[in-house]
Amino acid sequence: MDIEKRIKLSISDAFQSLYHHTLPEADIKLQPTRKEFAGSHTFVTFSYGRISKQNHQDTAQAVGSYLREHSGIVRDFNVVTGFLNLEIADNTWLEVFEHISSSQQSALPFGYQPDNGQKVMVEFSSPNTNKPLHLGHLRTIFLGASISRIFSANGYEVKKVNLVNDRGIHICKSMLAYQWFGKGETPASSGIKGDHLVGKYYVRFDKAYKQEVAQLVAEGMEEAQAKKQSSLMKATQDMLQKWEQGDPEVVMLWKTMNGWVYEGFDTTYKRIVVGFDKIYYESNTYLLGKSVVEEGLDRQVFTKRADGSVWVDLTDEGLDQKLLLRSDGTSVYMTQDLGTVDMRYHDFPFDKMVYVVGNEQDYHFDVLFKILKKLSRPYADGLYHLSYGMVDLPSGKMKSREGTVVDADDLIQEVTEAARAQTEALGKIDGFTKEQAEELYSVLGTGALKYFILKVDPKKRMLFNPEESVQLQGNTAPFIQYTYARISAILRKANDLGIETGGRFADLATLQPAELEVIRLMHEFPQKIAQAAEDYSPATVAQYAYDLAKEYNRFYTEVSIFSEEDPTALAFRVALSQAAAAVIRSAMDLLGIQVPERM
RNA sequence: GGUCUCAUAGCUCAACUGGAUAGAGCAACUGCCUUCUAAGCAGUAGGUUACAGGUUCGAGUCCUGUUGGGAUCACCA
């Protein structure tokens, strides 16, 4: 049984015995003791004065005495105003440690939950096929990949999905520009990565279009009129129509260019080590949802207006009326999403569905979920919008048209180079093959990037400073990775010396403060994993990994391992290091960050 | 304008969901490598938690208002 539960049960007993009051264990709250006081767990007694008919001080004192006598695990306590700080006996901590240490042998890593029979689908990335991935995509990708792992660790069966926006007027823009200006260029002939090549023509379109409009305006046309009259825009709209009619030539070009983009995306996904279980394409889903509209009309949840357009009235929910079908019978974004979610539920009957999408779409998802509730979909209550804040740059907001976006591939390249430069400067790659060194730079670089983004609360807007993201000291992934590599070196040495770590340590004479602190932190790991899922926040795990690494480093400098003369103490310290490495590795794994054996 | 959201050290972020003297990193300064990897450790300095009220044993956290950012309110996706 875990420490918290034992304390809570004892407190419950204490209230029964001292005050003849039944205090359910579930109503008892414990909090970590502040560093400046002795103890690890704190029970706050302010609100129990009415029950005890005593002041806080006396209540805390009485409960504390009871726990010391009867709980079997509380060694001592101190009372500061109404705060009851409990010190847990060393041998209890050592039992906790033995449990953590021995769970390394089991199939399920420490802190992970067994299969809970629930399914969750996570959608993230959601790129357009007319330009390469940028920094904004990286936040959804890292968040989505990490939250998927976190749910998996909590016992869910997880399906990672991507919804690719592969059709529409913006896709036709790059296709048209390619047709007009491309001269048969291909990724192979130009040496340009496929997604970047297509992106080049998207930019080319915008440039040519602006020129044409300027030209028309110079000739005396109104700007709004010029935008409509533009031959480029007309040709683009024409192309979209042909695409919808299935014109072979247009469809062929579309397939070819999208193929280039997918190849490019795959390369990028591979570089940052993320993948999907299923990819949905809007070209397959954009017509879905019309049947949902029919259904809604039948059930009188939606209404049809005189012009033929279909609406849903959400004014009783505090929202507006929302269009679901245009008067010409074509669907809008909302219609698509209604159809897509039904299809997904059919593919994978989920208990939860997480949309990792930016907070500029808060309103959209609010509406979507309310409509699905009105349609009484069985899954409606399991839908969640993981709404993340925008990524700002020191220079201001990112805008693709103004060229102020940070390209994902460039960024990955940059952080990898920074890792290379620093590693070489420190001269730490003796004995590495070229491949091993390259692998290390990639692990460090992408790790730094992921951590930099994931350590921030997803809901909050964040500032991305490229210079800081490349930093490898302080609260960064390389700091944590370094801790892991150091422990690895210890474990290699221990292995050479033939030190056994599987023994019992409960009778160890004394625990150093730093040792106890490392155990206490490892003991928190399962709660952190649960909390991260509850809050949909990888930042919880990131913060935890940092705290544990920091505490281990303190132990590392304060306590010597191999000069210890007592063989049990020596073995314990090796075992402690081993367990800490395993937990650090697990935590980083939940963030999608790898850890190196040497660096 | 309506709605939503944010404001914490010079900068980037925390604060166990209402608890104790608000904590880390970066930048600055001081120490620690003949000893398990110094990408580390220890320390100094830095705060009227935007502002004004309120709620209570207790507020960075909840409520009201003010100021200042951001998003959104398309027969775009």
XYZ file of C-alpha atoms (C1' of nucleotides) in Angstrom:
676
model
C 0.000 0.000 0.000
C 1.311 3.439 -0.764
C 2.335 5.962 1.838
C -0.416 8.478 1.143
C -3.129 5.930 1.558
C -1.692 4.690 4.838
C -1.450 8.206 6.214
C -4.990 9.026 5.168
C -6.383 5.869 6.741
C -4.545 6.664 9.955
C -5.870 10.213 9.968
C -9.349 8.825 9.478
C -8.777 6.493 12.440
C -7.474 9.398 14.468
C -10.653 11.400 13.908
C -12.764 8.413 14.831
C -10.821 7.708 17.961
C -10.172 11.287 19.128
C -13.381 13.034 18.082
C -15.802 10.196 17.307
C -16.179 11.649 13.877
C -16.216 9.713 10.623
C -13.866 11.396 8.165
C -13.819 9.512 4.862
C -10.357 8.864 3.535
C -11.335 10.421 0.204
C -11.997 13.786 1.888
C -8.519 14.001 3.366
C -6.009 16.111 1.491
C -2.268 15.921 1.903
C 0.306 18.224 0.413
C 4.079 18.104 0.130
C 5.884 19.702 3.022
C 7.777 22.852 2.230
C 11.530 22.415 2.110
C 12.244 24.563 5.148
C 10.335 22.263 7.515
C 11.108 18.720 8.569
C 8.896 16.081 7.019
C 7.520 15.076 3.654
C 3.724 15.119 3.978
C 1.591 17.899 5.408
C -1.955 17.695 6.684
C -3.722 21.053 6.924
C -6.027 21.204 9.937
C -7.554 24.678 9.664
C -10.936 23.482 8.517
C -11.386 20.811 11.185
C -11.796 23.056 14.206
C -15.547 22.545 14.269
C -15.094 18.786 14.467
C -12.335 18.721 17.044
C -13.731 21.661 19.045
C -10.103 22.695 19.494
C -7.926 25.300 17.839
C -5.781 24.264 14.853
C -2.637 23.998 16.874
C -4.124 21.529 19.360
C -5.921 19.552 16.665
C -2.705 19.166 14.703
C -0.836 18.197 17.837
C -3.412 15.569 18.795
C -3.616 14.045 15.331
C 0.171 14.090 15.051
C 0.577 12.217 18.345
C -2.004 9.675 17.294
C -0.211 9.060 13.994
C 3.147 8.680 15.685
C 1.658 6.083 18.050
C -0.576 4.137 15.720
C 0.238 4.619 12.046
C 3.421 2.578 12.087
C 5.036 4.740 9.434
C 5.147 8.221 10.959
C 8.408 8.606 12.822
C 7.865 12.122 14.076
C 5.941 15.299 13.404
C 5.984 19.029 13.948
C 3.206 21.568 14.025
C 3.421 25.062 12.583
C 0.172 26.951 13.197
C -2.364 24.614 11.615
C 0.086 22.687 9.466
C 0.896 19.176 10.630
C 4.178 18.089 9.051
C 4.822 14.368 9.083
C 8.181 12.646 8.951
C 8.029 9.177 7.497
C 10.381 6.516 8.864
C 13.458 5.675 6.794
C 12.579 2.003 6.549
C 9.200 2.921 5.064
C 10.973 4.931 2.396
C 13.333 2.044 1.778
C 10.360 -0.272 1.289
C 8.990 2.208 -1.227
C 12.327 2.216 -2.927
C 12.500 -1.582 -3.076
C 9.144 -1.596 -4.789
C 10.266 0.971 -7.383
C 13.550 -0.826 -7.898
C 12.003 -4.268 -8.302
C 9.327 -3.045 -10.730
C 12.123 -2.603 -13.257
C 11.925 -6.337 -13.800
C 8.212 -6.260 -14.653
C 6.878 -5.700 -18.147
C 5.066 -2.530 -17.140
C 7.438 0.340 -16.299
C 7.115 1.888 -12.846
C 4.233 4.361 -12.733
C 2.451 3.028 -15.820
C -1.079 1.683 -15.493
C -2.266 -1.617 -16.965
C -4.828 -1.646 -19.770
C -8.012 0.094 -18.576
C -10.124 -1.023 -21.515
C -10.692 2.546 -22.739
C -9.867 3.924 -26.154
C -8.689 7.411 -26.968
C -8.073 8.964 -30.372
C -5.687 11.887 -30.649
C -5.648 14.173 -33.665
C -2.650 16.404 -34.224
C -0.371 17.995 -36.833
C -3.089 18.716 -39.424
C -0.928 20.265 -42.135
C -1.881 21.811 -45.474
C -0.264 20.315 -48.538
C 0.794 23.620 -50.027
C 3.706 24.474 -47.785
C 6.293 22.899 -45.468
C 5.769 22.450 -41.742
C 6.665 25.366 -39.512
C 7.180 26.130 -35.847
C 3.435 26.351 -35.195
C 3.008 22.772 -36.415
C 5.789 21.620 -34.139
C 3.811 22.599 -31.063
C 0.786 20.519 -32.055
C 3.000 17.635 -33.174
C 5.050 17.517 -29.979
C 1.961 17.977 -27.808
C -0.042 15.391 -29.701
C 2.717 12.810 -29.699
C 3.406 13.355 -26.007
C -0.213 13.342 -24.849
C -0.674 10.108 -26.783
C 2.152 8.487 -24.845
C 0.811 9.868 -21.587
C -2.629 8.380 -22.202
C -1.044 5.133 -23.176
C 0.895 5.115 -19.889
C -2.405 5.623 -18.095
C -3.736 2.417 -19.584
C -5.626 3.686 -22.617
C -5.479 2.199 -26.050
C -4.382 5.159 -28.184
C -4.878 5.863 -31.864
C -2.846 8.745 -33.277
C -4.406 10.351 -36.308
C -3.547 13.136 -38.680
C -6.050 15.053 -40.785
C -4.357 16.347 -43.890
C -5.874 19.345 -45.597
C -5.092 18.266 -49.131
C -7.730 20.040 -51.191
C -9.240 23.444 -51.781
C -8.412 26.734 -53.365
C -5.086 27.163 -51.571
C -3.854 23.820 -52.887
C -4.843 24.840 -56.416
C -2.787 28.010 -56.078
C 0.498 26.145 -55.840
C -0.648 23.736 -58.553
C -1.460 26.555 -60.932
C 1.777 28.399 -60.282
C 3.613 25.161 -60.942
C 1.752 24.647 -64.192
C 2.539 28.166 -65.352
C 6.059 28.638 -64.090
C 7.324 25.208 -63.111
C 8.911 24.018 -66.362
C 8.664 20.429 -65.203
C 10.841 20.912 -62.153
C 10.748 18.016 -59.663
C 12.295 17.360 -56.253
C 14.762 15.023 -57.993
C 15.729 17.501 -60.710
C 16.038 20.484 -58.383
C 17.345 18.753 -55.274
C 14.694 20.558 -53.274
C 12.735 18.647 -50.606
C 9.217 17.987 -51.950
C 7.222 20.052 -49.462
C 9.591 22.972 -49.891
C 9.332 22.772 -53.665
C 5.546 22.965 -53.548
C 5.779 25.730 -50.967
C 8.006 27.631 -53.364
C 5.219 27.650 -55.945
C 2.649 28.695 -53.373
C 4.790 31.732 -52.662
C 5.315 32.204 -56.394
C 1.549 32.338 -56.868
C 1.086 34.965 -54.226
C 3.794 37.119 -55.775
C 2.434 36.855 -59.303
C -1.094 37.469 -58.081
C -0.123 40.600 -56.205
C 1.731 41.869 -59.251
C -1.266 41.275 -61.452
C -3.627 43.029 -59.081
C -1.237 45.965 -58.777
C -1.040 46.122 -62.527
C -4.837 46.193 -62.856
C -5.138 48.834 -60.180
C -2.526 50.918 -61.976
C -4.691 50.685 -65.042
C -7.508 52.272 -63.061
C -9.448 49.323 -61.672
C -10.860 49.176 -58.133
C -8.818 46.838 -55.952
C -11.754 44.566 -55.073
C -12.625 44.349 -58.743
C -9.012 43.663 -59.693
C -8.862 40.746 -57.271
C -11.890 39.215 -58.958
C -10.678 39.925 -62.471
C -7.213 38.499 -61.939
C -6.523 35.849 -64.560
C -4.533 33.853 -62.036
C -7.383 33.762 -59.559
C -9.864 32.876 -62.257
C -7.661 30.083 -63.514
C -7.305 28.809 -59.956
C -11.035 28.719 -59.389
C -11.418 27.020 -62.725
C -8.891 24.437 -61.642
C -10.726 23.766 -58.387
C -13.910 23.093 -60.347
C -12.076 20.739 -62.662
C -10.626 18.963 -59.657
C -14.080 18.509 -58.171
C -15.307 17.118 -61.483
C -12.408 14.689 -61.526
C -10.607 16.096 -64.561
C -7.821 13.536 -65.207
C -5.066 16.047 -65.960
C -5.756 18.176 -62.877
C -6.146 15.144 -60.636
C -2.855 13.778 -61.948
C -1.017 17.006 -61.147
C -2.680 17.123 -57.727
C -1.594 13.579 -56.941
C 1.947 14.207 -58.118
C 2.454 17.398 -56.154
C 0.797 16.063 -52.994
C 3.030 13.007 -53.313
C 6.078 15.269 -53.190
C 4.721 16.997 -50.123
C 4.034 13.727 -48.298
C 7.552 12.547 -48.971
C 8.860 15.782 -47.521
C 6.592 15.560 -44.470
C 7.666 11.972 -43.853
C 11.289 13.041 -43.788
C 10.481 15.723 -41.235
C 8.359 13.402 -39.077
C 11.192 10.893 -39.141
C 13.720 13.514 -38.046
C 11.653 14.345 -34.981
C 10.671 10.696 -34.452
C 6.891 10.914 -34.598
C 4.388 8.782 -36.439
C 0.668 8.247 -36.910
C -1.553 5.206 -36.825
C -3.889 6.579 -39.448
C -3.982 9.511 -41.804
C -7.272 11.050 -42.888
C -7.427 13.182 -46.019
C -9.895 15.978 -46.435
C -10.323 15.027 -50.062
C -12.040 11.915 -48.686
C -13.961 13.578 -45.905
C -15.071 16.969 -47.223
C -18.323 15.602 -48.569
C -19.143 13.738 -45.395
C -21.489 15.450 -43.051
C -24.245 16.084 -45.537
C -26.030 13.014 -44.238
C -25.594 14.367 -40.721
C -27.303 17.540 -41.916
C -30.195 15.459 -43.268
C -30.448 13.630 -39.977
C -30.453 16.891 -38.029
C -33.228 18.259 -40.214
C -35.302 15.121 -39.736
C -34.910 15.331 -35.997
C -35.634 19.074 -36.114
C -32.336 19.943 -34.483
C -31.402 21.978 -37.583
C -33.576 24.318 -39.633
C -33.690 25.068 -43.334
C -34.157 28.631 -44.497
C -36.059 29.859 -47.538
C -32.850 30.103 -49.615
C -32.077 26.442 -48.906
C -29.243 27.031 -46.423
C -29.240 24.942 -43.248
C -28.568 26.346 -39.772
C -28.341 25.268 -36.188
C -29.611 27.546 -33.445
C -27.327 27.639 -30.415
C -28.681 30.838 -28.864
C -30.049 28.909 -25.885
C -26.456 27.774 -25.230
C -25.237 31.340 -25.280
C -23.862 31.073 -28.814
C -25.119 32.223 -32.211
C -26.831 30.645 -35.132
C -24.366 28.674 -37.179
C -24.402 27.776 -40.871
C -24.067 24.096 -41.742
C -24.895 23.997 -45.429
C -24.633 26.803 -47.967
C -27.642 27.800 -50.043
C -25.992 26.118 -53.034
C -25.937 22.867 -51.076
C -22.170 22.733 -50.514
C -20.747 22.049 -47.096
C -18.609 24.210 -44.834
C -15.797 23.409 -42.392
C -18.249 22.554 -39.610
C -20.179 20.124 -41.798
C -16.963 18.318 -42.633
C -15.992 17.978 -38.994
C -19.420 16.606 -38.123
C -19.062 13.924 -40.761
C -15.441 13.179 -39.957
C -16.023 12.542 -36.279
C -18.807 10.061 -37.065
C -16.515 8.251 -39.460
C -13.734 8.128 -36.897
C -16.038 6.774 -34.229
C -17.045 4.104 -36.687
C -13.365 3.285 -37.422
C -12.309 3.264 -33.779
C -15.105 3.454 -31.179
C -13.351 5.758 -28.775
C -14.229 6.775 -25.234
C -12.251 9.970 -25.648
C -11.242 12.012 -28.665
C -8.608 14.706 -28.252
C -8.232 17.441 -30.863
C -4.829 19.075 -30.544
C -5.645 22.334 -32.284
C -4.703 25.977 -31.666
C -6.835 28.161 -29.446
C -7.912 30.356 -32.332
C -10.413 27.572 -32.970
C -11.913 27.562 -29.475
C -15.210 28.836 -30.796
C -15.334 26.289 -33.592
C -14.909 23.353 -31.235
C -17.312 24.811 -28.716
C -19.935 24.844 -31.475
C -18.963 21.433 -32.852
C -19.246 19.722 -29.469
C -22.571 21.399 -28.700
C -24.047 20.292 -32.002
C -22.926 16.724 -31.402
C -24.531 16.840 -27.983
C -27.760 18.085 -29.539
C -27.559 15.170 -31.933
C -27.094 12.988 -28.823
C -24.044 11.220 -30.128
C -22.929 8.530 -27.658
C -19.347 9.823 -27.711
C -20.228 13.512 -27.287
C -19.114 13.741 -23.652
C -15.694 12.276 -24.436
C -14.669 15.004 -26.866
C -11.898 17.343 -25.793
C -10.232 20.253 -27.504
C -6.619 20.466 -26.346
C -6.397 24.119 -27.104
C -2.831 25.335 -27.185
C -1.635 28.900 -27.294
C 0.162 30.527 -30.157
C 3.894 30.521 -30.568
C 5.299 34.016 -30.757
C 8.718 35.047 -31.938
C 10.841 37.793 -30.398
C 10.212 39.690 -33.625
C 6.464 39.366 -33.137
C 3.746 37.179 -34.521
C 4.420 34.580 -37.180
C 2.790 35.244 -40.516
C 3.400 32.974 -43.452
C 2.661 35.625 -46.053
C 5.158 38.011 -44.550
C 7.841 35.370 -44.450
C 8.172 35.611 -40.667
C 7.539 31.910 -40.083
C 10.230 29.659 -38.765
C 10.556 26.624 -40.991
C 10.531 23.310 -39.129
C 13.356 21.742 -41.140
C 15.581 24.802 -40.731
C 14.928 24.818 -37.028
C 15.717 21.131 -36.590
C 18.904 21.660 -38.549
C 19.858 24.623 -36.414
C 19.391 22.899 -33.050
C 21.272 19.851 -34.285
C 24.172 22.050 -35.388
C 24.205 23.791 -32.022
C 24.396 20.403 -30.306
C 27.266 19.452 -32.576
C 29.199 22.655 -31.922
C 28.828 22.397 -28.147
C 29.644 18.708 -28.006
C 32.760 19.188 -30.095
C 33.815 22.194 -28.035
C 33.570 20.080 -24.893
C 35.535 17.308 -26.568
C 33.167 14.627 -25.373
C 32.962 12.348 -28.347
C 36.152 10.369 -28.002
C 35.536 6.823 -29.108
C 32.377 7.683 -31.012
C 32.000 6.535 -34.601
C 30.844 9.186 -37.044
C 27.353 7.652 -37.108
C 27.138 7.541 -33.322
C 28.180 11.178 -33.113
C 25.566 12.232 -35.687
C 22.934 10.232 -33.831
C 23.887 11.977 -30.597
C 23.634 15.468 -32.131
C 20.184 14.628 -33.395
C 19.033 13.219 -30.048
C 20.346 16.288 -28.229
C 19.126 18.831 -30.764
C 15.604 17.548 -31.268
C 15.406 16.763 -27.563
C 16.240 20.375 -26.712
C 13.623 21.588 -29.167
C 10.880 19.300 -27.892
C 11.604 20.070 -24.278
C 11.716 23.798 -24.894
C 8.200 23.661 -26.309
C 6.709 21.016 -24.024
C 7.853 22.470 -20.714
C 5.405 25.328 -21.138
C 1.768 24.862 -20.123
C 0.036 24.041 -23.441
C -2.829 26.431 -22.830
C -0.513 29.388 -22.565
C 0.851 31.478 -25.333
C 4.584 31.070 -25.502
C 7.531 32.994 -26.767
C 9.953 31.073 -28.900
C 13.416 32.521 -28.721
C 15.622 30.581 -31.165
C 18.765 31.425 -29.236
C 17.347 30.065 -25.997
C 15.943 26.958 -27.634
C 19.454 25.993 -28.651
C 20.815 26.381 -25.143
C 21.970 23.171 -23.508
C 22.386 24.261 -19.892
C 19.843 24.798 -17.158
C 16.224 23.746 -17.506
C 16.685 21.950 -20.837
C 16.529 18.449 -22.269
C 20.338 18.109 -22.561
C 20.627 18.805 -18.828
C 18.337 15.850 -18.156
C 20.000 13.755 -20.844
C 23.376 14.543 -19.306
C 22.166 13.301 -15.945
C 21.077 10.078 -17.604
C 24.422 9.658 -19.368
C 26.274 10.194 -16.097
C 24.219 7.531 -14.376
C 24.877 5.216 -17.295
C 28.596 5.614 -16.698
C 28.114 4.666 -13.054
C 26.083 1.620 -13.992
C 28.732 0.493 -16.459
C 31.367 0.749 -13.760
C 29.158 -1.050 -11.231
C 28.589 -3.780 -13.748
C 32.351 -4.151 -14.258
C 32.797 -4.417 -10.507
C 30.067 -7.046 -10.341
C 27.869 -5.135 -7.907
C 24.458 -6.715 -7.223
C 21.540 -4.299 -6.967
C 18.735 -6.741 -6.313
C 19.238 -7.039 -2.547
C 17.175 -5.750 0.358
C 17.964 -2.356 1.812
C 15.346 -1.961 4.540
C 17.917 -2.460 7.278
C 20.247 0.173 5.938
C 21.609 2.207 8.838
C 20.971 5.742 7.643
C 19.598 7.530 4.638
C 21.336 10.680 3.453
C 18.957 13.628 2.927
C 19.738 13.660 -0.787
C 19.024 9.941 -1.054
C 15.694 10.307 0.690
C 14.782 13.217 -1.540
C 15.476 11.185 -4.696
C 13.270 8.364 -3.404
C 10.520 10.812 -2.483
C 10.567 12.280 -5.986
C 10.528 8.893 -7.701
C 7.609 7.957 -5.479
C 5.672 10.898 -6.982
C 6.073 9.695 -10.547
C 2.831 7.669 -10.826
C 0.770 10.623 -9.586
C 2.494 12.890 -12.074
C 1.619 10.585 -14.952
C -2.010 10.534 -13.851
C -2.082 14.280 -13.390
C -0.544 14.917 -16.800
C -3.403 13.001 -18.428
C -6.014 14.685 -16.292
C -4.682 18.126 -17.191
C -3.744 17.191 -20.761
C -0.358 18.659 -19.958
C 3.023 17.184 -20.885
C 4.485 20.195 -19.050
C 3.738 18.381 -15.790
C 6.003 15.535 -16.871
C 8.674 17.884 -18.231
C 8.833 19.805 -14.972
C 9.009 16.545 -13.060
C 11.853 15.140 -15.153
C 13.813 18.312 -14.507
C 13.191 18.228 -10.766
C 14.284 14.607 -10.521
C 17.428 15.166 -12.590
C 18.276 18.210 -10.492
C 17.844 16.268 -7.257
C 19.879 13.351 -8.552
C 22.707 15.704 -9.474
C 22.714 17.012 -5.918
C 22.985 13.440 -4.641
C 25.725 12.788 -7.187
C 27.943 15.596 -5.921
C 27.111 15.207 -2.231
C 27.346 11.455 -1.861
C 30.174 9.330 -3.119
C 29.244 5.912 -4.455
C 32.321 3.837 -5.143
C 34.378 5.039 -2.186
C 31.655 3.804 0.194
C 32.992 1.022 2.416
C 29.738 -0.551 3.566
C 28.836 -2.930 0.714
C 25.078 -2.651 1.391
C 25.208 1.143 1.223
C 27.281 0.967 -1.936
C 24.853 -1.441 -3.582
C 21.948 0.736 -2.470
C 23.447 3.813 -4.099
C 23.990 1.965 -7.332
C 20.424 0.650 -7.178
C 19.165 4.160 -6.460
C 21.040 5.462 -9.492
C 19.671 2.666 -11.615
C 16.093 3.384 -10.553
C 16.548 7.121 -11.081
C 17.849 6.468 -14.590
C 14.844 4.278 -15.346
C 12.386 6.912 -14.133
C 14.178 9.701 -15.999
C 14.089 7.584 -19.113
C 10.378 6.849 -18.699
C 9.546 10.502 -18.120
C 11.517 11.599 -21.159
C 9.919 8.841 -23.175
C 6.513 10.305 -22.315
C 7.740 13.537 -23.882
C 9.011 11.707 -26.937
C 12.619 12.559 -26.050
C 15.399 9.994 -26.244
C 18.224 9.695 -23.727
C 21.830 8.797 -24.637
C 24.076 6.350 -22.772
C 27.074 8.626 -23.309
C 27.470 12.299 -24.126
C -18.840 46.519 -29.978
C -20.202 41.070 -27.971
C -17.733 36.619 -26.274
C -13.342 34.048 -24.720
C -8.410 34.492 -22.869
C -3.831 36.271 -20.781
C -0.804 39.754 -17.296
C 4.225 36.580 -11.671
C 12.244 38.660 -10.886
C 15.631 42.424 -16.474
C 14.155 37.846 -19.893
C 11.748 32.680 -20.354
C 8.777 29.808 -17.288
C 6.901 27.252 -12.187
C 3.802 27.479 -7.959
C 0.590 20.159 -6.251
C -5.943 23.474 -8.342
C -7.542 28.403 -1.822
C -2.297 27.111 2.221
C 3.246 28.383 5.385
C 8.700 33.206 4.075
C 5.897 33.048 -4.305
C 10.231 28.998 -6.758
C 13.642 27.383 -11.171
C 16.548 28.529 -15.549
C 18.948 32.418 -18.516
C 21.698 36.957 -17.945
C 25.212 39.263 -13.567
C 28.519 38.280 -9.451
C 31.414 34.493 -5.758
C 33.272 29.737 -4.774
C 34.084 24.080 -6.186
C 37.592 19.655 -11.243
C 44.710 15.034 -8.899
C 38.650 12.062 -6.587
C 31.942 8.078 -10.108
C 31.317 12.893 -16.978
C 32.066 20.730 -14.452
C 26.385 20.147 -20.396
C 27.430 19.691 -13.147
C 27.150 21.484 -7.737
C 26.921 25.327 -3.782
C 26.042 30.479 -2.952
C 24.950 36.241 -3.618
C 21.635 39.606 -5.809
C 16.906 40.316 -8.123
C 9.150 40.564 -6.370
C 3.742 45.910 -3.834
C 2.169 38.590 -8.424
C -0.675 45.057 -13.941
C -4.060 48.347 -10.742
C -8.397 49.098 -7.180
C -11.920 46.827 -4.232
C -14.393 42.295 -2.227
C -15.121 37.054 -0.265
C -12.312 34.147 4.651
C -8.679 31.625 9.462
C -5.766 32.257 4.754
C -5.811 34.977 -2.187
C -0.718 34.904 -7.446
C -5.014 31.418 -7.486
C -12.154 32.747 -6.439
C -15.747 37.359 -7.428
C -16.456 42.676 -9.282
C -14.368 46.787 -11.693
C -10.172 49.383 -14.315
C -5.874 49.326 -17.643
C -3.071 46.796 -21.281
C -1.998 42.486 -24.770
C -4.110 38.307 -27.820
C -7.941 35.354 -30.161
C -12.728 34.992 -32.141
C -17.536 36.665 -33.809
C -17.440 34.466 -42.638
C -22.372 31.065 -47.279
C -12.889 30.725 -45.603
C -10.412 26.121 -43.869
